[in-house]
Amino acid sequence: MAETQRMLGAPKIMSGEINLSEYPHRYAVVHDGSGVKSYDEALNQVLTVVEVEEQRGWELVNITSSDLHKIMAVIRRR
């Protein structure tokens, strides 16, 4: 059985490459990806995923950023 990643890139979720309806765990961490973008763009990307996934049964637990301005949101399936 392949190991499931817990850190999921927002761009991959938004493009449909990652489908959270098939995600086997209750908790996931959504990050802004590793592309070069402004802090506002990164925040918008992560929050867009959170808002869309809230309509699909997920909820925001916490959101944070690292020293490198990488934005991460912890979400859980309701």
PDB file of C-alpha atoms in Angstrom:
ATOM      1  CA  MET A   1       0.000   0.000   0.000  1.00  0.00           C
ATOM      2  CA  ALA A   2       1.440   3.370  -1.010  1.00  0.00           C
ATOM      3  CA  GLU A   3       2.001   5.913   1.731  1.00  0.00           C
ATOM      4  CA  THR A   4      -0.338   8.905   1.589  1.00  0.00           C
ATOM      5  CA  GLN A   5       1.199  12.342   1.867  1.00  0.00           C
ATOM      6  CA  ARG A   6      -0.156  14.575   4.618  1.00  0.00           C
ATOM      7  CA  MET A   7       1.205  17.848   3.154  1.00  0.00           C
ATOM      8  CA  LEU A   8      -0.861  18.732   0.094  1.00  0.00           C
ATOM      9  CA  GLY A   9      -0.181  21.586  -2.287  1.00  0.00           C
ATOM     10  CA  ALA A  10      -3.042  24.011  -2.862  1.00  0.00           C
ATOM     11  CA  PRO A  11      -2.235  24.301  -6.609  1.00  0.00           C
ATOM     12  CA  LYS A  12      -2.581  20.522  -7.011  1.00  0.00           C
ATOM     13  CA  ILE A  13      -5.920  20.510  -5.173  1.00  0.00           C
ATOM     14  CA  MET A  14      -7.195  23.445  -7.227  1.00  0.00           C
ATOM     15  CA  SER A  15      -6.164  21.774 -10.505  1.00  0.00           C
ATOM     16  CA  GLY A  16      -7.862  18.492  -9.557  1.00  0.00           C
ATOM     17  CA  GLU A  17      -4.601  16.545  -9.398  1.00  0.00           C
ATOM     18  CA  ILE A  18      -5.392  15.836  -5.725  1.00  0.00           C
ATOM     19  CA  ASN A  19      -8.981  14.939  -4.867  1.00  0.00           C
ATOM     20  CA  LEU A  20      -9.721  15.242  -1.148  1.00  0.00           C
ATOM     21  CA  SER A  21     -12.867  13.135  -1.479  1.00  0.00           C
ATOM     22  CA  GLU A  22     -10.475  10.191  -1.932  1.00  0.00           C
ATOM     23  CA  TYR A  23      -8.115  11.249   0.875  1.00  0.00           C
ATOM     24  CA  PRO A  24      -7.964   8.420   3.447  1.00  0.00           C
ATOM     25  CA  HIS A  25      -7.170  10.441   6.580  1.00  0.00           C
ATOM     26  CA  ARG A  26      -9.259  12.792   8.701  1.00  0.00           C
ATOM     27  CA  TYR A  27      -6.600  15.551   8.883  1.00  0.00           C
ATOM     28  CA  ALA A  28      -4.552  17.149   6.119  1.00  0.00           C
ATOM     29  CA  VAL A  29      -2.175  20.095   5.797  1.00  0.00           C
ATOM     30  CA  VAL A  30      -2.678  22.331   2.771  1.00  0.00           C
ATOM     31  CA  HIS A  31       0.286  24.506   1.798  1.00  0.00           C
ATOM     32  CA  ASP A  32       0.751  27.142  -0.865  1.00  0.00           C
ATOM     33  CA  GLY A  33       3.112  25.052  -2.995  1.00  0.00           C
ATOM     34  CA  SER A  34       6.687  25.901  -3.759  1.00  0.00           C
ATOM     35  CA  GLY A  35       6.121  28.370  -6.589  1.00  0.00           C
ATOM     36  CA  VAL A  36       7.436  31.897  -6.288  1.00  0.00           C
ATOM     37  CA  LYS A  37       4.538  34.220  -5.482  1.00  0.00           C
ATOM     38  CA  SER A  38       3.667  37.063  -3.192  1.00  0.00           C
ATOM     39  CA  TYR A  39       2.487  36.421   0.349  1.00  0.00           C
ATOM     40  CA  ASP A  40      -1.010  37.659  -0.608  1.00  0.00           C
ATOM     41  CA  GLU A  41      -1.180  35.283  -3.586  1.00  0.00           C
ATOM     42  CA  ALA A  42      -0.068  32.381  -1.420  1.00  0.00           C
ATOM     43  CA  LEU A  43      -2.616  33.205   1.284  1.00  0.00           C
ATOM     44  CA  ASN A  44      -5.375  33.558  -1.308  1.00  0.00           C
ATOM     45  CA  GLN A  45      -4.509  30.175  -2.809  1.00  0.00           C
ATOM     46  CA  VAL A  46      -4.651  28.356   0.532  1.00  0.00           C
ATOM     47  CA  LEU A  47      -7.835  30.101   1.690  1.00  0.00           C
ATOM     48  CA  THR A  48      -9.540  29.384  -1.633  1.00  0.00           C
ATOM     49  CA  VAL A  49      -8.919  25.676  -1.127  1.00  0.00           C
ATOM     50  CA  VAL A  50     -10.188  25.898   2.466  1.00  0.00           C
ATOM     51  CA  GLU A  51     -13.395  27.667   1.386  1.00  0.00           C
ATOM     52  CA  VAL A  52     -14.108  25.216  -1.437  1.00  0.00           C
ATOM     53  CA  GLU A  53     -13.382  22.183   0.717  1.00  0.00           C
ATOM     54  CA  GLU A  54     -15.610  23.492   3.517  1.00  0.00           C
ATOM     55  CA  GLN A  55     -18.519  22.948   1.138  1.00  0.00           C
ATOM     56  CA  ARG A  56     -17.328  19.361   0.659  1.00  0.00           C
ATOM     57  CA  GLY A  57     -17.199  18.397   4.331  1.00  0.00           C
ATOM     58  CA  TRP A  58     -13.826  19.748   5.482  1.00  0.00           C
ATOM     59  CA  GLU A  59     -13.238  22.463   8.086  1.00  0.00           C
ATOM     60  CA  LEU A  60     -10.339  24.728   8.958  1.00  0.00           C
ATOM     61  CA  VAL A  61      -8.553  23.817  12.191  1.00  0.00           C
ATOM     62  CA  ASN A  62      -5.627  26.250  12.053  1.00  0.00           C
ATOM     63  CA  ILE A  63      -3.644  28.396   9.636  1.00  0.00           C
ATOM     64  CA  THR A  64      -0.049  29.525  10.059  1.00  0.00           C
ATOM     65  CA  SER A  65       3.002  30.697   8.170  1.00  0.00           C
ATOM     66  CA  SER A  66       6.632  29.755   8.617  1.00  0.00           C
ATOM     67  CA  ASP A  67       9.656  32.017   8.708  1.00  0.00           C
ATOM     68  CA  LEU A  68       9.949  31.546   4.957  1.00  0.00           C
ATOM     69  CA  HIS A  69       6.390  32.832   4.491  1.00  0.00           C
ATOM     70  CA  LYS A  70       5.117  29.377   3.573  1.00  0.00           C
ATOM     71  CA  ILE A  71       1.429  29.325   4.453  1.00  0.00           C
ATOM     72  CA  MET A  72      -0.095  26.132   5.828  1.00  0.00           C
ATOM     73  CA  ALA A  73      -3.657  25.333   6.828  1.00  0.00           C
ATOM     74  CA  VAL A  74      -4.652  22.288   8.854  1.00  0.00           C
ATOM     75  CA  ILE A  75      -8.050  20.991   7.796  1.00  0.00           C
ATOM     76  CA  ARG A  76     -10.124  18.052   9.005  1.00  0.00           C
ATOM     77  CA  ARG A  77     -12.999  16.100   7.593  1.00  0.00           C
ATOM     78  CA  ARG A  78     -16.236  16.625   9.503  1.00  0.00           C
TER      79      ARG A  78
END
